[in-house]
Phi, psi and omega in degrees: 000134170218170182269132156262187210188086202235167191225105185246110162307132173236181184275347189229349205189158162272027273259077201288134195232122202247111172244158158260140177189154197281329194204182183301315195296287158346317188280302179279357163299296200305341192283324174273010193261310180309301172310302170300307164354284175295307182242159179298337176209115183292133158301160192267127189273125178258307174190173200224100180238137166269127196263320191194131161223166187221157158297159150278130178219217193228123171114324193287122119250177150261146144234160222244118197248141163294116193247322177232040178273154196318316186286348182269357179249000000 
C-alpha cells in the first residue's frame, strides 16, 4: 500500500488530494472519487500530476503547504 500525494489543477487554483491506494492506477481513479465526494459540483479538472508517493509505514506523511490561500494574501 502506498500514500500518494497528487496537485489536481482547475482554471483558478490548485487542489492538493492525499489517497492511500495498492498501485498508480487506482490511486489516480480514487482522485476523482475523492473529488466528486468533497464537492457539490466538481471543478473542471486541467490535471492530475502525481507529487509524491510513499510507501505506508509507521511515521510517514506529507506535508501540505498552503501556498495562495486567503490567510497568505
Amino acid at each position: 500500500m502506498n500514500l500518494y500525494r497528487f496537485e489536481v489543477a482547475t482554471k483558478s487554483e490548485v487542489i492538493d488530494v492525499v489517497i492511500a491506494a495498492s498501485d498508480d492506477e487506482q490511486a489516480f481513479h480514487l482522485v476523482d472519487v475523492e473529488l466528486e465526494k468533497y464537492f457539490l459540483k466538481v471543478p473542471e479538472v486541467e490535471d492530475i500530476t502525481l507529487y509524491e508517493k510513499k510507501k505506508i509505514r509507521d511515521g510517514n506523511g506529507f506535508v501540505i503547504y498552503e501556498r495562495g490561500t486567503i490567510l497568505n494574501s
